Every structure is written in C-alpha cells, then in structure tokens.
Coordinates of C-alpha atoms and ligand atoms in Angstrom, one line a residue:
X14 CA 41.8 -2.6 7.5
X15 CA 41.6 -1.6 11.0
X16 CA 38.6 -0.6 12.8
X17 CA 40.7 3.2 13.0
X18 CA 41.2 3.4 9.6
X19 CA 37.1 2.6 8.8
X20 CA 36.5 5.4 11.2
X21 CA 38.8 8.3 9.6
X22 CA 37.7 6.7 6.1
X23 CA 34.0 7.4 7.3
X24 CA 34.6 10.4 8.5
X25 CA 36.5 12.1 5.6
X26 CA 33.1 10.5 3.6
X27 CA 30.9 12.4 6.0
X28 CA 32.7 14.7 8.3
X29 CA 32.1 14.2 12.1
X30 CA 28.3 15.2 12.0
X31 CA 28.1 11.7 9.5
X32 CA 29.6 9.2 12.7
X33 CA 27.8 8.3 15.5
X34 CA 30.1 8.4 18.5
X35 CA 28.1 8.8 21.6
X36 CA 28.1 5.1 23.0
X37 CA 24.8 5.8 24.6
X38 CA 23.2 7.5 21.2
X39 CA 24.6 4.5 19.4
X40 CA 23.0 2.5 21.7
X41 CA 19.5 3.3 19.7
X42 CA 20.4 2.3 16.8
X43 CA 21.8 -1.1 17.8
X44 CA 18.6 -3.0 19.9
X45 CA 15.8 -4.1 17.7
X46 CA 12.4 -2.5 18.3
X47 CA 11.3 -5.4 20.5
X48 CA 14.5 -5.6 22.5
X49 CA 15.0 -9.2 22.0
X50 CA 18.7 -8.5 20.0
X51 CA 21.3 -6.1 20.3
X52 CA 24.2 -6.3 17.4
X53 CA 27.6 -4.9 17.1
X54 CA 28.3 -2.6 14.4
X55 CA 31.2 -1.4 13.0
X56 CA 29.7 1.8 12.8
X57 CA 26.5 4.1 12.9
X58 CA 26.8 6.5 10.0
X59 CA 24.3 9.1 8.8
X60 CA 24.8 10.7 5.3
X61 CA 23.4 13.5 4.4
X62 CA 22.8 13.2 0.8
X63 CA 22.3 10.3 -1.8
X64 CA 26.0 11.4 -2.9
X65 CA 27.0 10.4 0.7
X66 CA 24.9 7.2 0.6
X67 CA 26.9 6.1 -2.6
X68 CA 30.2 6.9 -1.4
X69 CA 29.4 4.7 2.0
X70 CA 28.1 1.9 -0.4
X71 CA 31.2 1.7 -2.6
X72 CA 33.7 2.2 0.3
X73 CA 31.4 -0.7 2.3
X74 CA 31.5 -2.6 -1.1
X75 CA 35.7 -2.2 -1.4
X76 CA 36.2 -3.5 1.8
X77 CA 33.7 -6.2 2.2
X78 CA 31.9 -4.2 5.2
X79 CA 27.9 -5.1 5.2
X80 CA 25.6 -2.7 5.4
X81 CA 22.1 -2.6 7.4
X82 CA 20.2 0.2 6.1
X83 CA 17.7 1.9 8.9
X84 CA 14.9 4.9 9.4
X85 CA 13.1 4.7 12.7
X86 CA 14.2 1.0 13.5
X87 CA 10.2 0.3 14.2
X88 CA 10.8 -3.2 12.4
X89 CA 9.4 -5.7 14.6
X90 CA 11.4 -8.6 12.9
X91 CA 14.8 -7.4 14.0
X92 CA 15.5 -6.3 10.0
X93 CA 17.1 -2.9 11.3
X94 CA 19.2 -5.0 13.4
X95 CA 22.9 -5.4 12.5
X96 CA 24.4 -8.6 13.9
X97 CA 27.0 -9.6 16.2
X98 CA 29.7 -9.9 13.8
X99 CA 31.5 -6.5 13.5
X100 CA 31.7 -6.6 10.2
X101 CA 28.1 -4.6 9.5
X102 CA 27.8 -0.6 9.7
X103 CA 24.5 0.7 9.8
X104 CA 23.5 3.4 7.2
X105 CA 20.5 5.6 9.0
X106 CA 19.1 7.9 7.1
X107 CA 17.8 10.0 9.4
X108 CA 19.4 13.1 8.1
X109 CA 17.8 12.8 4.5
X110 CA 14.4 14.0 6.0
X111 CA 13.3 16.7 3.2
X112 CA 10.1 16.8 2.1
X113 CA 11.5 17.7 -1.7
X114 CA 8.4 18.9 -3.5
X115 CA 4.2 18.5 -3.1
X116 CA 2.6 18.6 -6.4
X117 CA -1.0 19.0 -5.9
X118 CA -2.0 18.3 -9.5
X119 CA -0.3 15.5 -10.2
X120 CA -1.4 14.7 -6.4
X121 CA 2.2 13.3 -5.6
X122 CA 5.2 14.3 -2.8
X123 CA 8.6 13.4 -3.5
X124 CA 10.7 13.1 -0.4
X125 CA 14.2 12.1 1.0
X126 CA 13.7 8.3 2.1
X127 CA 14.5 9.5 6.1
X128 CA 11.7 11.7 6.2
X129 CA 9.1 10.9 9.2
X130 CA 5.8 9.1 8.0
X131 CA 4.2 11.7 9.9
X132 CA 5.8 15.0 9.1
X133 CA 5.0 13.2 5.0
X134 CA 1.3 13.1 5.8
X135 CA 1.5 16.9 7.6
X136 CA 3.0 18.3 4.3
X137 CA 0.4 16.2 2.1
X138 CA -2.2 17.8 4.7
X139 CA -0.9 21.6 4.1
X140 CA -1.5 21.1 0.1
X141 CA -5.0 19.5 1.1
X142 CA -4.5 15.9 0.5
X143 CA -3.8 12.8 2.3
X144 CA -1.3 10.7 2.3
X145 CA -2.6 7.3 2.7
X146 CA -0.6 5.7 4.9
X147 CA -0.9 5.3 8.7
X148 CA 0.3 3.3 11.4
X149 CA 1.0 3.4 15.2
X150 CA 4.5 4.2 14.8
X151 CA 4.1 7.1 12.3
X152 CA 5.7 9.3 14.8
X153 CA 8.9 7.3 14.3
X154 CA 9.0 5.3 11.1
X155 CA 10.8 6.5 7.9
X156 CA 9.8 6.7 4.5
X157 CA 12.8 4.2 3.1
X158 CA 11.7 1.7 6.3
X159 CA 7.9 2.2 5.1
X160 CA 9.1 0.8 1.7
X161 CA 11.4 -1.4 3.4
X162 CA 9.2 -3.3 4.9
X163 CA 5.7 -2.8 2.5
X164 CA 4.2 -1.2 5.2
X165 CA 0.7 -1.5 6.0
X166 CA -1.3 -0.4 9.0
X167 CA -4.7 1.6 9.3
X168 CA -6.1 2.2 6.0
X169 CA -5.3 0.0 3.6
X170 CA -8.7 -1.1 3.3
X171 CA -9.3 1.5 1.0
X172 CA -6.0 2.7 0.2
X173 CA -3.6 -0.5 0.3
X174 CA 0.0 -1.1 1.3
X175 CA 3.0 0.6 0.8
X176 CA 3.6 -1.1 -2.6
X177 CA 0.1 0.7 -3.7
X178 CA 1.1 4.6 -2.9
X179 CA 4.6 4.3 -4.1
X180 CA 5.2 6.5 -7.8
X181 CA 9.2 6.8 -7.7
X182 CA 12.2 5.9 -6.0
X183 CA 15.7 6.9 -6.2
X184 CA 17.6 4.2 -4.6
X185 CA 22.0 2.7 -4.4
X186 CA 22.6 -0.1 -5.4
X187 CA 25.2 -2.8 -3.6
X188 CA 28.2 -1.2 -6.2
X189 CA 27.4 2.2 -5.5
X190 CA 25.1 3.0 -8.9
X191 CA 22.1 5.6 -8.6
X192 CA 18.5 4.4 -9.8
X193 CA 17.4 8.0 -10.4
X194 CA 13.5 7.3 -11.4
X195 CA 11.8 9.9 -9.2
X196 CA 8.9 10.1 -11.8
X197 CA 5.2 11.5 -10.4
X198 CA 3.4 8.6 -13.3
X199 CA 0.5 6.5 -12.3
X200 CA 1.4 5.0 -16.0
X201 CA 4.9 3.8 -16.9
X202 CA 5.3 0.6 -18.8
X203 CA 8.5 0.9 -19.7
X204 CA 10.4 -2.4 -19.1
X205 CA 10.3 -4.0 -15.4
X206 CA 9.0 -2.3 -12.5
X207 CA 12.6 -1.5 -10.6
X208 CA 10.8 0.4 -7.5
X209 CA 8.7 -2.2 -6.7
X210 CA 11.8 -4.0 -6.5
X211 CA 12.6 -2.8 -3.1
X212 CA 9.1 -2.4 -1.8
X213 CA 9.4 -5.3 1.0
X214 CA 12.9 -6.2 0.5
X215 CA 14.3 -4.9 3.8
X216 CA 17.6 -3.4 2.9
X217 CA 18.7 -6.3 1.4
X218 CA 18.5 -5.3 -2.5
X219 CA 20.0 -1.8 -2.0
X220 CA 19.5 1.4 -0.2
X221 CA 16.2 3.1 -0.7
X222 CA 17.7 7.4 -0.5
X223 CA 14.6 9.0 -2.2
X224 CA 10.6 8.4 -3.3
X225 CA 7.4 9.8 -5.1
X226 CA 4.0 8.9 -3.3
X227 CA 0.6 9.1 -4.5
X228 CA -1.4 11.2 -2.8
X229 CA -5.3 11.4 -2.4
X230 CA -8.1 13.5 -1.5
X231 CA -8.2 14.8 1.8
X232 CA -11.2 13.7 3.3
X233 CA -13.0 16.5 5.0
X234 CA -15.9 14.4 6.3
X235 CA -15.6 11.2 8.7
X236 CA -17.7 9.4 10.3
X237 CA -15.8 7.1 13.2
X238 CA -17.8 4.3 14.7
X239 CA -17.4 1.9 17.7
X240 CA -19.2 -1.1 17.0
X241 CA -19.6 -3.7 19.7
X242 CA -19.9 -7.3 18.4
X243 CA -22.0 -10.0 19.0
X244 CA -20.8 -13.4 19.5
X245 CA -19.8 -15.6 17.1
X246 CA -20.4 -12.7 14.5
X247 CA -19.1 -13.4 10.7
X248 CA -17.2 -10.7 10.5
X249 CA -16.2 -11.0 7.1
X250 CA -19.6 -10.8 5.9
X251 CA -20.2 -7.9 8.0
X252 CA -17.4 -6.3 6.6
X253 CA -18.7 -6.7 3.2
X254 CA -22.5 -5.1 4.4
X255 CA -20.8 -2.7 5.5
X256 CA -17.8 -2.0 2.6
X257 CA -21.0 -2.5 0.1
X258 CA -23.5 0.1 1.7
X259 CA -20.9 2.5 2.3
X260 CA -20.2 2.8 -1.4
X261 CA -15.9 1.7 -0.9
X262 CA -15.4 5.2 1.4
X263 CA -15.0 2.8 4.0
X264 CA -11.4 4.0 5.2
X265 CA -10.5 1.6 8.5
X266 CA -12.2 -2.0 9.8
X267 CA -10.1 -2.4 13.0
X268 CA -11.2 -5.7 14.9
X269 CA -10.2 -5.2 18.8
X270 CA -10.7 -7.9 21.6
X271 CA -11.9 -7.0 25.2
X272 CA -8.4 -7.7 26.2
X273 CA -6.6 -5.6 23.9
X274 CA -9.1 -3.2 24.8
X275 CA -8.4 -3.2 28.4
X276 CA -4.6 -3.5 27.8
X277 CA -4.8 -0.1 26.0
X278 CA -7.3 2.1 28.6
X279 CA -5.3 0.8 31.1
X280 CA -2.1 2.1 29.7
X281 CA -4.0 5.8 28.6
X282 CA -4.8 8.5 31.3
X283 CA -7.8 10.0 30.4
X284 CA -9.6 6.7 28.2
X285 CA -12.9 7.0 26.9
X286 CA -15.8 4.4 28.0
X287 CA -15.8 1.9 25.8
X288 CA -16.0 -1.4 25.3
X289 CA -16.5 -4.8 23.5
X290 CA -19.6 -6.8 23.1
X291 CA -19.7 -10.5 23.7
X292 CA -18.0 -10.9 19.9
X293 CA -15.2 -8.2 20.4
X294 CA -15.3 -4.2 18.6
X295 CA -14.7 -2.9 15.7
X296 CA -13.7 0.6 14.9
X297 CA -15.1 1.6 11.5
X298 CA -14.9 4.5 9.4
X299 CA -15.7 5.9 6.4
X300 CA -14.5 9.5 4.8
X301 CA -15.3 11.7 2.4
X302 CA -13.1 14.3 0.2
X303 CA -16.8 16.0 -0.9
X304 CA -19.1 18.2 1.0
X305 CA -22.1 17.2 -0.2
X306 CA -22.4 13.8 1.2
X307 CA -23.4 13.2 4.4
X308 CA -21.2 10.4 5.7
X309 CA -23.1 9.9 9.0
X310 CA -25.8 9.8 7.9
X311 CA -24.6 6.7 5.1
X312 CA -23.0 5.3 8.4
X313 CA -26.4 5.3 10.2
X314 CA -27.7 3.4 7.4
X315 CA -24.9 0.7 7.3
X316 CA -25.2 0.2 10.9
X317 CA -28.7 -0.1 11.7
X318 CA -29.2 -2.6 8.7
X319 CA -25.9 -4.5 10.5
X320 CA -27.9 -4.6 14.1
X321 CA -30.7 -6.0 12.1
X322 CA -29.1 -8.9 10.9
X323 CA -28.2 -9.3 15.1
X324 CA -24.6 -9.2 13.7
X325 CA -23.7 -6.2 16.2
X326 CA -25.1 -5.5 19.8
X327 CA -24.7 -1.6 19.4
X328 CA -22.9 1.3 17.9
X329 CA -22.5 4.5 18.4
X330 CA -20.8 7.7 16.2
X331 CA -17.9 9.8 17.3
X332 CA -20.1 13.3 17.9
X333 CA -16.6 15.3 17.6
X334 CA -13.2 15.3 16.3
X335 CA -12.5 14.6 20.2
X336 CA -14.3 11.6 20.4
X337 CA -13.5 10.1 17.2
X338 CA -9.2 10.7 18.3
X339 CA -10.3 9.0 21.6
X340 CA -11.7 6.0 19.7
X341 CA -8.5 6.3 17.7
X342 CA -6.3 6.4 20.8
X343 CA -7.6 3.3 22.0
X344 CA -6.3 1.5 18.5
X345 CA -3.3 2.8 18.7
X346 CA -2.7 2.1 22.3
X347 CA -2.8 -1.3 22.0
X348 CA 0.7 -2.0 21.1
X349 CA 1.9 0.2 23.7
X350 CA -0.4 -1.3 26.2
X351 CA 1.1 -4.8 25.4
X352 CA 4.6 -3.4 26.0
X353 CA 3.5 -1.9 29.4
X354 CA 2.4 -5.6 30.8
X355 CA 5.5 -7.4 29.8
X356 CA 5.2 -7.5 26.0
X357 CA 3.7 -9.6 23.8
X358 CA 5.2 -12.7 21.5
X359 CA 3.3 -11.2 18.4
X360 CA 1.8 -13.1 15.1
X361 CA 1.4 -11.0 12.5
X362 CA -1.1 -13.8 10.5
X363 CA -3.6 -13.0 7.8
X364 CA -5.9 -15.2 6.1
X365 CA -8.0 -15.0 3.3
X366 CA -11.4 -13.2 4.5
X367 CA -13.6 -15.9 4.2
X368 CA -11.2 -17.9 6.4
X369 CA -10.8 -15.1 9.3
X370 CA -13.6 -17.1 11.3
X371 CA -12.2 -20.4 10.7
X372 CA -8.4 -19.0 11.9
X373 CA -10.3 -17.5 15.0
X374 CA -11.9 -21.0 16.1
X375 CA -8.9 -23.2 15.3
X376 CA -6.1 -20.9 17.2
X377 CA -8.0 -20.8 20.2
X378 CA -8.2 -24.3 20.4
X379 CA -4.7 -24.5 19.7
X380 CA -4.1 -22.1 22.3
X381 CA -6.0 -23.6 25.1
X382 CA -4.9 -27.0 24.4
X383 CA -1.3 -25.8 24.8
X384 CA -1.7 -23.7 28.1
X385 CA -5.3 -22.6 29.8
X386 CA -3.0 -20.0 31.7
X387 CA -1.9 -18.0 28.5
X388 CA -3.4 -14.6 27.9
X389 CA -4.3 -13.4 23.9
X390 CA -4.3 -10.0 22.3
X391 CA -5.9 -10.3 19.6
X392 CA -6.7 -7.4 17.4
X393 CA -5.6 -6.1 13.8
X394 CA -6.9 -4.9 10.3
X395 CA -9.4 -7.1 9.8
X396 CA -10.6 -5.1 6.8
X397 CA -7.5 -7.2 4.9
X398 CA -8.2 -10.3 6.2
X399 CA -4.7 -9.5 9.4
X400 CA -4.5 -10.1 12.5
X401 CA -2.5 -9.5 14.9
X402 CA -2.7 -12.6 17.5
X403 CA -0.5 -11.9 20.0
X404 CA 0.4 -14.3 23.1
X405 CA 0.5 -11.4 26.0
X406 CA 4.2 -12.5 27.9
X407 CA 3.4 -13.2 31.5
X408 CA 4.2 -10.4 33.8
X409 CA 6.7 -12.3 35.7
X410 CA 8.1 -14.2 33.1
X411 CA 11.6 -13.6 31.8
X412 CA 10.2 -12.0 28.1
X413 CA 13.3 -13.3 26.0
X414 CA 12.9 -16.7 27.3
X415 CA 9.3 -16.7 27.2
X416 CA 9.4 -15.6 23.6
X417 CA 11.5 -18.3 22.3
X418 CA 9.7 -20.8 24.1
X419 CA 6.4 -19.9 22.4
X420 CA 7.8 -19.2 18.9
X421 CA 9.6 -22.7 19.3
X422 CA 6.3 -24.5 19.4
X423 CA 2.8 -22.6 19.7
X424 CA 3.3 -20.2 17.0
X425 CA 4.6 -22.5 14.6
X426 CA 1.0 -24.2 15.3
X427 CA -0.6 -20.9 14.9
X428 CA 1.2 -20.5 11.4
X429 CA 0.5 -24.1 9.9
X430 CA -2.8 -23.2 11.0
X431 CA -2.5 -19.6 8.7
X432 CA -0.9 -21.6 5.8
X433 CA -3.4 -24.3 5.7
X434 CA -6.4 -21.9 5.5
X435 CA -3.9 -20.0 2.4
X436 CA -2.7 -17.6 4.7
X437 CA 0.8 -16.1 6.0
X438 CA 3.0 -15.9 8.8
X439 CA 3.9 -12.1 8.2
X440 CA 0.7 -9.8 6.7
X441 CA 3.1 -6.9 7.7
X442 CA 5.9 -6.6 9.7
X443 CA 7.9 -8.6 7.3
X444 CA 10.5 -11.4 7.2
X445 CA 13.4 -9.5 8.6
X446 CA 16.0 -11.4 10.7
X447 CA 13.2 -13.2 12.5
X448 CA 11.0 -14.7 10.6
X449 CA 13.8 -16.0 7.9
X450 CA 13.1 -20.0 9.3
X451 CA 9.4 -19.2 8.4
X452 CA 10.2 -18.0 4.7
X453 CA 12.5 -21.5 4.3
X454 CA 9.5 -23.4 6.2
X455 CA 6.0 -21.9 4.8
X456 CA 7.7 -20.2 1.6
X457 CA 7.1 -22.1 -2.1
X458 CA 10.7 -23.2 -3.0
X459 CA 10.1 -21.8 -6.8
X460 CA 9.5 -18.4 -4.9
X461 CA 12.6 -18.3 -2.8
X462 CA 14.8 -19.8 -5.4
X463 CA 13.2 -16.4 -7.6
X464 CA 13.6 -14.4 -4.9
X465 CA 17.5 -15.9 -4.1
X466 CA 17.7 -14.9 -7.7
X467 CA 17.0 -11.5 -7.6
X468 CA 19.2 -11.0 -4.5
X469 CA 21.8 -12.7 -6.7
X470 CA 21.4 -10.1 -9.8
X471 CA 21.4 -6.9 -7.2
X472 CA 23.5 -7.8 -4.8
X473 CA 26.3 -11.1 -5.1
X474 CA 28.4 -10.3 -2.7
X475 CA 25.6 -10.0 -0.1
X476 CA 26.3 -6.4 1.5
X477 CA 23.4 -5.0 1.1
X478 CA 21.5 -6.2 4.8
X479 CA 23.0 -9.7 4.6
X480 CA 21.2 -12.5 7.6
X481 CA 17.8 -10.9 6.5
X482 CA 15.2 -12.3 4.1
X483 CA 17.2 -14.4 1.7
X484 CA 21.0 -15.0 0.5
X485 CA 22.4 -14.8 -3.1
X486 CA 23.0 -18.2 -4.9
X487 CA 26.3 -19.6 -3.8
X488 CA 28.1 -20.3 -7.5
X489 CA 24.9 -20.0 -9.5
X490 CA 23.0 -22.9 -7.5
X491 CA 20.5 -22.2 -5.1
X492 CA 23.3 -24.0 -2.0
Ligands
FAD525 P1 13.3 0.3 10.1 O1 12.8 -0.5 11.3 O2 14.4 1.2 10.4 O3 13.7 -0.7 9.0 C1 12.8 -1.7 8.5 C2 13.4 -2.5 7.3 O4 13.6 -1.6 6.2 C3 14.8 -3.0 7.7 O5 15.0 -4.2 7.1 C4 15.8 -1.9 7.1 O6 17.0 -2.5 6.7 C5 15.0 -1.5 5.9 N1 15.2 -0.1 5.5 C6 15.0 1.0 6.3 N2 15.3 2.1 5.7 C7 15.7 1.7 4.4 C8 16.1 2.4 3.2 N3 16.2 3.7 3.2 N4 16.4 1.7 2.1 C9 16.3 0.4 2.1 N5 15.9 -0.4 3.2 C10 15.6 0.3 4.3 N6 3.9 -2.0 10.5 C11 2.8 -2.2 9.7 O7 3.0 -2.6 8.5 N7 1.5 -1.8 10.1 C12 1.3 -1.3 11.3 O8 0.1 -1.1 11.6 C13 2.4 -1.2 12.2 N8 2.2 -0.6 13.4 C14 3.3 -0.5 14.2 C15 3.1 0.1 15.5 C16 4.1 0.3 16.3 C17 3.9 0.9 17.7 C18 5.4 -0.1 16.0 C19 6.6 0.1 16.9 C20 5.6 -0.7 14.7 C21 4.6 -0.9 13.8 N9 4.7 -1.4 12.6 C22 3.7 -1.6 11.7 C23 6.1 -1.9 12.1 C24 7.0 -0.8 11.6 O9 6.6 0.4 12.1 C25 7.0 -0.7 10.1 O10 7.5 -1.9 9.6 C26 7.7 0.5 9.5 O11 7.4 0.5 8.1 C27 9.2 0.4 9.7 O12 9.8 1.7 9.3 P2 11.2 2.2 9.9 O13 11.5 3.5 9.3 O14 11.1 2.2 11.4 O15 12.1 1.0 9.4
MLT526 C1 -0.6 -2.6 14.9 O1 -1.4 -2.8 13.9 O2 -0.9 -1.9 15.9 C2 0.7 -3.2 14.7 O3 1.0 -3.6 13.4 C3 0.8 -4.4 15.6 C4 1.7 -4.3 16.8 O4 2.2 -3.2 17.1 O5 1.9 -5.3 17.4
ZN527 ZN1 -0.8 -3.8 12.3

C-alpha cells in the first residue's frame, strides 16, 4: 500500500481535522522531549473519539503499520518517539481532552485519556478535591501518557504513583477490541486487574482512550517549608521524624542541591532568596483537608525537634500563598534550568530509603574518579527514596555526543551502583526507547520473560509501540 493510499484511508477514518499535514506542526510530534531523536512517521493522526481510536487500530493492524501512541510527548526516555522506519504512525490523543464527569461522592473524575494533567486537577479543584498527581510538566502531559508511563512526581509521598490514583480505564487493544471498564470502585475483585495492565507499559500493550481517577480531599491548609541541611545529614531518618510527627499529612519531601538550586534562580526572573545549607535543602510540606488543625503550627513542632537533633541548620515557613509558589517555583525550575545551561544526561535512580545516603557517598566517588571537571544536579523526591542525579552537559560540549559518552560508561556505574544497594535505573520516567539495554542488563530474566509474555498475549504482532520496553516471544520462545 502506498504512502497515498494510507493517507486518503486515514483521512476517510478521520476527515482532514484527524491528519496532521503541516510539516512544521508535525515536526512536534516527531523529536523526543530531550531532543536526542527525531523519527519518521508514516503519519500524525488525531482521532477524536475512542470509535476513531479503534478504527486507526484495526486499519494499522490490517496493514501491518505500528503505532506509537502519544499525549504531551514529555517522556524523557524517547517512548513517544516513533522510529526511523516509516512504517510507524503516531496516534495523539490530544483531541480526546474531555473532562467526562466529576463525582464528588464517590470522589472520582472520569476523563478522555488526552486531557491535560493540569486542566484534570482544575476540574477536581472546582468540585473541591484534589487530584493527586503533580509534576513539572503538568502543563503539558496527558492523562493516557500519565498512565503510560506510571507517572510520579511531587506528591507521592503521601499520595503514590500513577498506578495508586487510577479507578478505570477504557483502553484498544492491538486488534481493535474496546476494554470498556470505566468503573468509579475502590473494590473490584473480579478476576485480574486489566487497568493496571497498562499502567507503565508505554503504549506498547494497547491504547489507553479513557480513565476514572481517585480523587482526594482538597487540602485547604499547607504549610510549605525550606529547610536548609546540615552536612552529612541522614536524611532518611529525618524524613521519618518528620513523616512521624506530622501524623502522614506530610504531602512533598523534595531534596534539592546548591547546584540545582542555582541552576533554577538563575533561569527564573524574579527568584526568591534562598538557599542550601552545607547538606543541600529540602522543601517540605504538609496539608490539611480540615479547618481545625493548625498545620503550621504541627510544622513548627517537627522542625524545631529536627534542628535539635543538629540534623538541619535552619528553616523557615512560607508566610503566604506567594511565598510558598516561590518556594515551589524554584522545584519546578530545576529541569528547565538544566535545559537552559546545555541540558543534562539525567539518572532517574531510586534506592531503598535506608540506602539514599550510601547511593549519595558511592556516586560521588564514582563521579570524581571519572572526571573532577563534571558538574551534578542532583535533586528529586526523596520522600520515595528518587533521585534525580543528573550529569549537567558542559556548556560547550556537543549535548548528543556528550550524552552517549556518559551513558556509555559513567551512568552504567551510577546504575550498578543503584542495583547493588536494591535499587533501579528508572524510579519514573520509564524504560521507553532508552533505557530498553538497562531492562535486558539490570532486569530479573523471570520478569522480562513475564513481561515478554504479556506483550505476547496483548499484542503478537508487535504494533502496539513496537522498539519500546519489550518484544513479544518470537514462536512461543523467549528468542
Ligand atoms: P508521552 O510522552 O506522550 O508518552 C509517554 C509514554 O506513554 C509513551 O511510551 C507513549 O507511547 C505512552 N502513551 C501516551 N499516551 C498514551 C495512551 N493514551 N495510551 C497508551 N500509551 C500512551 N515524570 C514523572 O514521573 N515525575 C516527574 O516529576 C516528572 N517531571 C517532569 C518534568 C518535566 C519538565 C518534564 C518535561 C517531564 C517530566 N516527567 C516526569 C516525565 C513526563 O512528564 C511523564 O512521564 C508524563 O507522565 C508523560 O506524559 P505525556 O502525556 O507527555 O506522555
Ligand atoms: C522532576 O522531578 O523535576 C523530573 O522528574 C526530573 C527532570 O525533569 O529531570
Ligand atoms: Zn521527578
């Protein structure tokens, strides 16, 4: 079939409003969110309902076409990423962005899977609750890609991942069936757990079109803390003072370097004064849905018996919603701040909490013994034992070149150094197209002979997001 025929096919599908023609709009969809890889697809197409989304699949399916689903291609492992064969459309779902229904009751929102992460939270907000589930590309990210990938981000300390908030899914499969299962239940034990089937699959077991997401209480009290370290601090012991004392409302643990700290002010225009003690920061916070508890005042607490134990230098509270989103900003900026000074060759590690220290003292001999002249970011979610220990990519260095040469050698150090304390290459961001040499080199072969399996029963004639995560079983053997 000519690439002529695919496009009038496509376009009877979805009419001209379905096909991305615009070589400069396609261009978007095509680069990975790190710009490392750009991939050739056969086509950009955006249904509009899950109808659409089946038609696409069985079309795709007919011909032998892959498909690489994507929402707000924010994956930092190139899984929204076709490749360069021209055989690959991408599916975005960026026109299935309804917020379907908010039931405040059953404190659950069912939405389309291309709704924005943020516009999700704004709706939970306008019933009074919170959608749990926060991270610095909300702005951007999809629901589908938030399942895609098991996202995490800011507040999973209290709330956990994706995989945690997730009640229902509606999803196609690689033949073009609907799993219609758009149920609001906290219970359901009815036979295996589908849903969680795609939570962290990345496109590869089918295409995620629909989902119900628990909700929680809004909190209507916070109290936001900049705590500034002292050296050598155990910070997962002072997590747990502080997790214990604050009575689990503890809502973020963000860990923050001096580095990452400066990387961020310097890329914000109007930053607030702060800074890191000899140890680093953390960014704390707790919240509160009720009105009669005084969550500074618990903070106060929590903190003065932390500076007693010489574990922090000083804190201080955010006095005002202003100064608590400034504290915020400077998180959030990190990233951002990274990609300002050249980018960063990023390792998304986490370790089991009482290992955090240990992975700290080991990668930074690693690191020094590698190059004295290499700068760190290091920063993350701390509260769930992640970090984000990222190599900053010299300012005149060619980034691409510079990024293979460190994933080629110091980050695989960095990662045996993860896996020996029982930690992981990717706390986050996912295997995508990668990481996939770190799933065949850290991964337990009974795991990715299970997982090969499961690709296998969903998908055998790999369409669905094929060169990410795993392949089926060639002939029923794991070749
Ligand atoms: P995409 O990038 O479009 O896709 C991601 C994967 O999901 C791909 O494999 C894709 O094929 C698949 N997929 C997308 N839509 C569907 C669908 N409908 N059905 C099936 N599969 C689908 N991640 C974190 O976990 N925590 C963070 O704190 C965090 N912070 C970030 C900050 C910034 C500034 C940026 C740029 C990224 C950050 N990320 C973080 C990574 C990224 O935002 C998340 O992985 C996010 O969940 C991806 O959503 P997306 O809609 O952009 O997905
Ligand atoms: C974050 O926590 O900010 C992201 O997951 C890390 C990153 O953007 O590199
Ligand atoms: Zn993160």
């Amino acid at each position: 079939m000519s690439h002529a025929i695919h496009d009038r096919a496509f376009r009877d599908l979805l009419g001209s409003g379905g096909v991305v023609d615009d070589p400069e709009r396609i261009s978007t969809y095509v680069t990975d969110q790190r710009q490392l890889f750009t991939g050739a697809p056969l086509a950009v197409l955006k249904p509009a309902t899950t109808e659409q989304v089946a038609d696409i699949v069985r079309l795709a399916a007919h011909h032998e076409i892959g498909i690489v689903p994507q929402g707000g291609n924010t994956s930092y492992c190139g899984g929204a990423t076709p490749d360069a064969s021209g055989r690959q459309i991408i599916v975005s779902l960026e026109r299935m962005d309804k917020i379907r229904e908010v039931d405040p009751l059953s404190m659950s929102i069912s939405v389309d899977a291309g709704a924005i992460l943020k516009n999700v939270q704004d709706a939970a907000a306008s019933a009074g609750l919170l959608l749990p589930l926060s991270l610095g590309a909300e702005g951007s990210c999809r629901i589908g890609g938030n399942i895609g990938t098991n996202a995490g981000g800011l507040s999973v300390v209290r709330y956990g991942m994706t995989r945690d908030l997730l009640f229902g899914i509606e999803a196609v499969l690689s033949d073009g069936t609907v799993v219609s299962d758009m149920r609001k239940l906290r219970k359901n034990n009815t036979g295996y757990d589908i849903k969680q089937c795609f939570v962290g699959s990345e496109g590869t077991l089918g295409i995620v079109t629909g989902a119900v997401l628990r909700l929680a209480p809004l909190p209507i009290r916070r109290s936001t803390a900049w705590l500034k370290l002292a050296r050598g601090v155990p910070l997962a012991e002072l997590l747990a003072l502080v997790r214990r004392e604050s009575a689990e409302l503890l809502t973020a643990f963000e860990f923050m370097t001096a580095r990452s700290i400066a990387l961020a002010t310097d890329a914000m225009t109007n930053p607030p004064s702060v800074c890191a003690g000899a140890g680093g920061a953390v960014l704390a916070e707790i919240a509160s849905s009720s009105r009669h508890l005084d969550v500074d005042e618990l903070m106060e607490a929590v903190l003065a018996e932390a500076i007693e134990s010489g574990w922090i230098e000083d804190a201080f509270l955010a006095q005002s919603g202003s100064q608590r989103t400034a504290m915020w900003q400077v998180r959030e900026t990190i990233p951002e701040g990274e990609k300002r000074r050249n980018g960063s060759v990023k390792h998304d590690i986490s370790v089991p909490l009482s290992s955090i220290q240990r992975f700290l003292e080991l990668a930074d001999t690693q690191v020094r013994s590698y190059d004295t002249d290499l700068e760190l970011s290091v920063y993350g979610h701390v509260g769930d034992g992640n970090l984000h220990y990222n190599v900053l990519v010299p300012p005149d260095a060619d980034r691409v070149e510079f990024t293979k040469r460190i994933e080629s050698s110091l980050s695989l150090q960095l990662y045996d150094t993860a896996a020996a304390l029982g930690g992981t290459f990717s706390a986050e961001h996912g295997v995508g197209r990668f990481k996939k040499h770190l799933l065949e080199r850290y991964g337990d072969f009974g795991r990715i002979a299970a997982m090969r399996r499961i690709k296998t029963a969903f998908d055998p004639a790999d369409i669905m997001n094929a060169g990410a995560t795993v392949r089926p079983l060639r002939n029923a053997t794991l070749a």
